[in-house]
XYZ file of N, CA and C in Angstrom:
219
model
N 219.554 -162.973 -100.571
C 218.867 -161.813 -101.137
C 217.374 -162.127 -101.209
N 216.487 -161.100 -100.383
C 215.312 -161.265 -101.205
C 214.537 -160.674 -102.355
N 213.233 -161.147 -102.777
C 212.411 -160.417 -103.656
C 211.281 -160.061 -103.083
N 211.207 -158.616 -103.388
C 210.028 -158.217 -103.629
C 209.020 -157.905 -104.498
N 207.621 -157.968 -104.245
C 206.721 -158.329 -105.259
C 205.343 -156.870 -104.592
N 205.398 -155.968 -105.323
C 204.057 -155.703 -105.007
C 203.006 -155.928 -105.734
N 201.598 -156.595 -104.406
C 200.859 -156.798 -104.862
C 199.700 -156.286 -105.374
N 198.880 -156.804 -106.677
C 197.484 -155.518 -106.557
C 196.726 -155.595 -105.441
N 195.558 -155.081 -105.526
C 194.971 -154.408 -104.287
C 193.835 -156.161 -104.723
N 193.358 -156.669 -105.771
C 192.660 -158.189 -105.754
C 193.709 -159.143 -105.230
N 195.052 -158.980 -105.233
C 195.787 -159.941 -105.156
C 196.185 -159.398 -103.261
N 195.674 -158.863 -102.416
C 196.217 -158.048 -101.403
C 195.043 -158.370 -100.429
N 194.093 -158.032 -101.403
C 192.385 -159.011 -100.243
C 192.794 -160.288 -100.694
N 193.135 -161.600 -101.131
C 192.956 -162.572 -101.587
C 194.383 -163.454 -100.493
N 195.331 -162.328 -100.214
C 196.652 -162.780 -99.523
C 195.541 -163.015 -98.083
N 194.409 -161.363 -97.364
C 194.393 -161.163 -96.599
C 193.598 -161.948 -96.140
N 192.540 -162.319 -96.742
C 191.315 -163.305 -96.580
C 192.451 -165.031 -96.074
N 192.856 -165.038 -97.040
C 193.869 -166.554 -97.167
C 194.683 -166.384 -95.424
N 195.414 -165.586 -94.978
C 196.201 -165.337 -93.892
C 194.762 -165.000 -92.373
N 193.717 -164.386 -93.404
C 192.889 -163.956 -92.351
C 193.147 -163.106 -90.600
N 193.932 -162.013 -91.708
C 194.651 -160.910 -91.130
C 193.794 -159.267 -91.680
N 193.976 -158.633 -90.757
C 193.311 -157.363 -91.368
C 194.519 -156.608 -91.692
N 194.681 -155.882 -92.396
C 195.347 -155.618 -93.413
C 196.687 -154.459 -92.219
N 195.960 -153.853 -91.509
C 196.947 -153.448 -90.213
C 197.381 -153.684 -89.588
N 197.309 -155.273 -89.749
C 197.910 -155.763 -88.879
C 199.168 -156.895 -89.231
N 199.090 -156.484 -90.510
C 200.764 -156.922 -91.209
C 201.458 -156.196 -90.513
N 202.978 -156.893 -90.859
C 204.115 -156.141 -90.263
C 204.582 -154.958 -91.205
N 205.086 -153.982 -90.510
C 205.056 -152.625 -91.955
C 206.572 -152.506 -92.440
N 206.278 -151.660 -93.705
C 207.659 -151.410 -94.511
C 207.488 -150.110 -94.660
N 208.479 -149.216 -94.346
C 208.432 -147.520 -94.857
C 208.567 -147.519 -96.316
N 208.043 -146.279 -97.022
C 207.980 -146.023 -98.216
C 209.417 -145.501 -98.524
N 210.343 -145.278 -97.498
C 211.208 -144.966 -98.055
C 212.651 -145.644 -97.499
N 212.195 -146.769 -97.757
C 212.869 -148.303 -97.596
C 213.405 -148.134 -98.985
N 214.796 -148.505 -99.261
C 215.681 -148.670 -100.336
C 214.368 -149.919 -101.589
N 213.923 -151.166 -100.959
C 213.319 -151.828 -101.650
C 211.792 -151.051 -102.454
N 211.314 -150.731 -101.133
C 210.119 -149.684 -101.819
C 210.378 -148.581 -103.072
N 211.393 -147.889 -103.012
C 211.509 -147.124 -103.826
C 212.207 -147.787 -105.221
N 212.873 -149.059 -105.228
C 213.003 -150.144 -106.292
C 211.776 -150.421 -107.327
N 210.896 -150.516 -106.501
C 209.635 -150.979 -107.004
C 208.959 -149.660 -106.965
N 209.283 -148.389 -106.569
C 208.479 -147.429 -107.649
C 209.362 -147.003 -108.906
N 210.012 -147.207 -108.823
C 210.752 -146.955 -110.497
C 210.612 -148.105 -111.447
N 210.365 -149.110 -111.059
C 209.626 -149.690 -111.505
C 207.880 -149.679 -111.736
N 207.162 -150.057 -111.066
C 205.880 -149.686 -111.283
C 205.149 -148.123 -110.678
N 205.950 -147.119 -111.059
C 205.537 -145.901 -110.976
C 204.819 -145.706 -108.784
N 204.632 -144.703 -108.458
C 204.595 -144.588 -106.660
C 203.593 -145.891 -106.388
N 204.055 -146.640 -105.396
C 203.990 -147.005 -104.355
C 203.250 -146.648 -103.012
N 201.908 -147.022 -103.337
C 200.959 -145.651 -102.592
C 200.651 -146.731 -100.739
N 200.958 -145.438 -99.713
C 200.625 -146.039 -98.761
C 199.319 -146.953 -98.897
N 199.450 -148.377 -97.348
C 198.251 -149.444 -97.953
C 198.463 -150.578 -98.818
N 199.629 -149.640 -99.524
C 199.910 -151.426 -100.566
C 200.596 -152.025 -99.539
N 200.415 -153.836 -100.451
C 200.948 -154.849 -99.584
C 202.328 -155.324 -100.731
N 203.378 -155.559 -100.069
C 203.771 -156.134 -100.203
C 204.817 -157.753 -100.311
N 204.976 -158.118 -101.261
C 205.342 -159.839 -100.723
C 206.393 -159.611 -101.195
N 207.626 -160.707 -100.052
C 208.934 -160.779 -99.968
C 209.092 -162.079 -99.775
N 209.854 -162.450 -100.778
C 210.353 -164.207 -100.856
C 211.775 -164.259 -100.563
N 212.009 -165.105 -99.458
C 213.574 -164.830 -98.593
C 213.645 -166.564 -99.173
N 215.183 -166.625 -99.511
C 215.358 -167.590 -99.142
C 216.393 -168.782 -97.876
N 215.616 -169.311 -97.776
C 216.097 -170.377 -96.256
C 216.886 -171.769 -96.500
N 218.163 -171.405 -95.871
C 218.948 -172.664 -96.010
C 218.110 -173.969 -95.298
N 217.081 -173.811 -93.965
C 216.389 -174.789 -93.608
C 214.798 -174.644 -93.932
N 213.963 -173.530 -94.319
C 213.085 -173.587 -94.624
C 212.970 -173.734 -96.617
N 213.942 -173.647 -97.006
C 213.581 -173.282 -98.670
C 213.747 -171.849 -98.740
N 212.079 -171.565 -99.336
C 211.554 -170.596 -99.604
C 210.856 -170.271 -98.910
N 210.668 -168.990 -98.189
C 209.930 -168.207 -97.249
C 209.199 -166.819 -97.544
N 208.028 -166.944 -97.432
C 207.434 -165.506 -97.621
C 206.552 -164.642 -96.614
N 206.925 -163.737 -96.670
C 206.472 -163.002 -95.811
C 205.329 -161.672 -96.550
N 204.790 -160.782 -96.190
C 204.180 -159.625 -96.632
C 204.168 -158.605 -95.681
N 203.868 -157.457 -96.031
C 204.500 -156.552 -95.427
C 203.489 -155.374 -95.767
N 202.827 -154.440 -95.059
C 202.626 -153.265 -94.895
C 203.076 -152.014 -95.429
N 202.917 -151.234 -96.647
C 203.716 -149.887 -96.781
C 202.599 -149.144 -96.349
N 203.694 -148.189 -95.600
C 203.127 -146.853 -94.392
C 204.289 -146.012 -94.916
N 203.931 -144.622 -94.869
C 204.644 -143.126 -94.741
C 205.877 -143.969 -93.398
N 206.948 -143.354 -94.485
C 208.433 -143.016 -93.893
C 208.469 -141.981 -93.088
């Protein structure tokens, strides 16, 4: 199972700068991805642009994270 984490928009330049990726060029998640809509009932909509981070875990890596793009479903 993973987790997802969305991030703020300081914590989203700070991933992007660190990865030194422009922000379109993450891999994307639809807004109306079962997980996305988790995390707006939780922290109220989920506005295209946010980033979000997903911690998978790996029988040979550990812990793995990835981030992800939300774009219109």
């Amino acid at each position: 199972m993973s987790e997802h984490h969305l991030l703020s928009e300081e914590e989203a330049l700070v991933v992007l700068d660190k990865l030194k990726v422009e922000r379109d060029k993450l891999p994307k998640i639809k807004m109306d991805d079962p997980a996305i809509q988790y995390l707006a009932s939780i922290h109220g909509e989920v506005k295209e642009g946010s980033v979000i981070k997903i911690i998978r875990e790996s029988e040979t890596a550990g812990e793995f994270i990835v981030y992800r793009l939300v774009i219109k479903g």
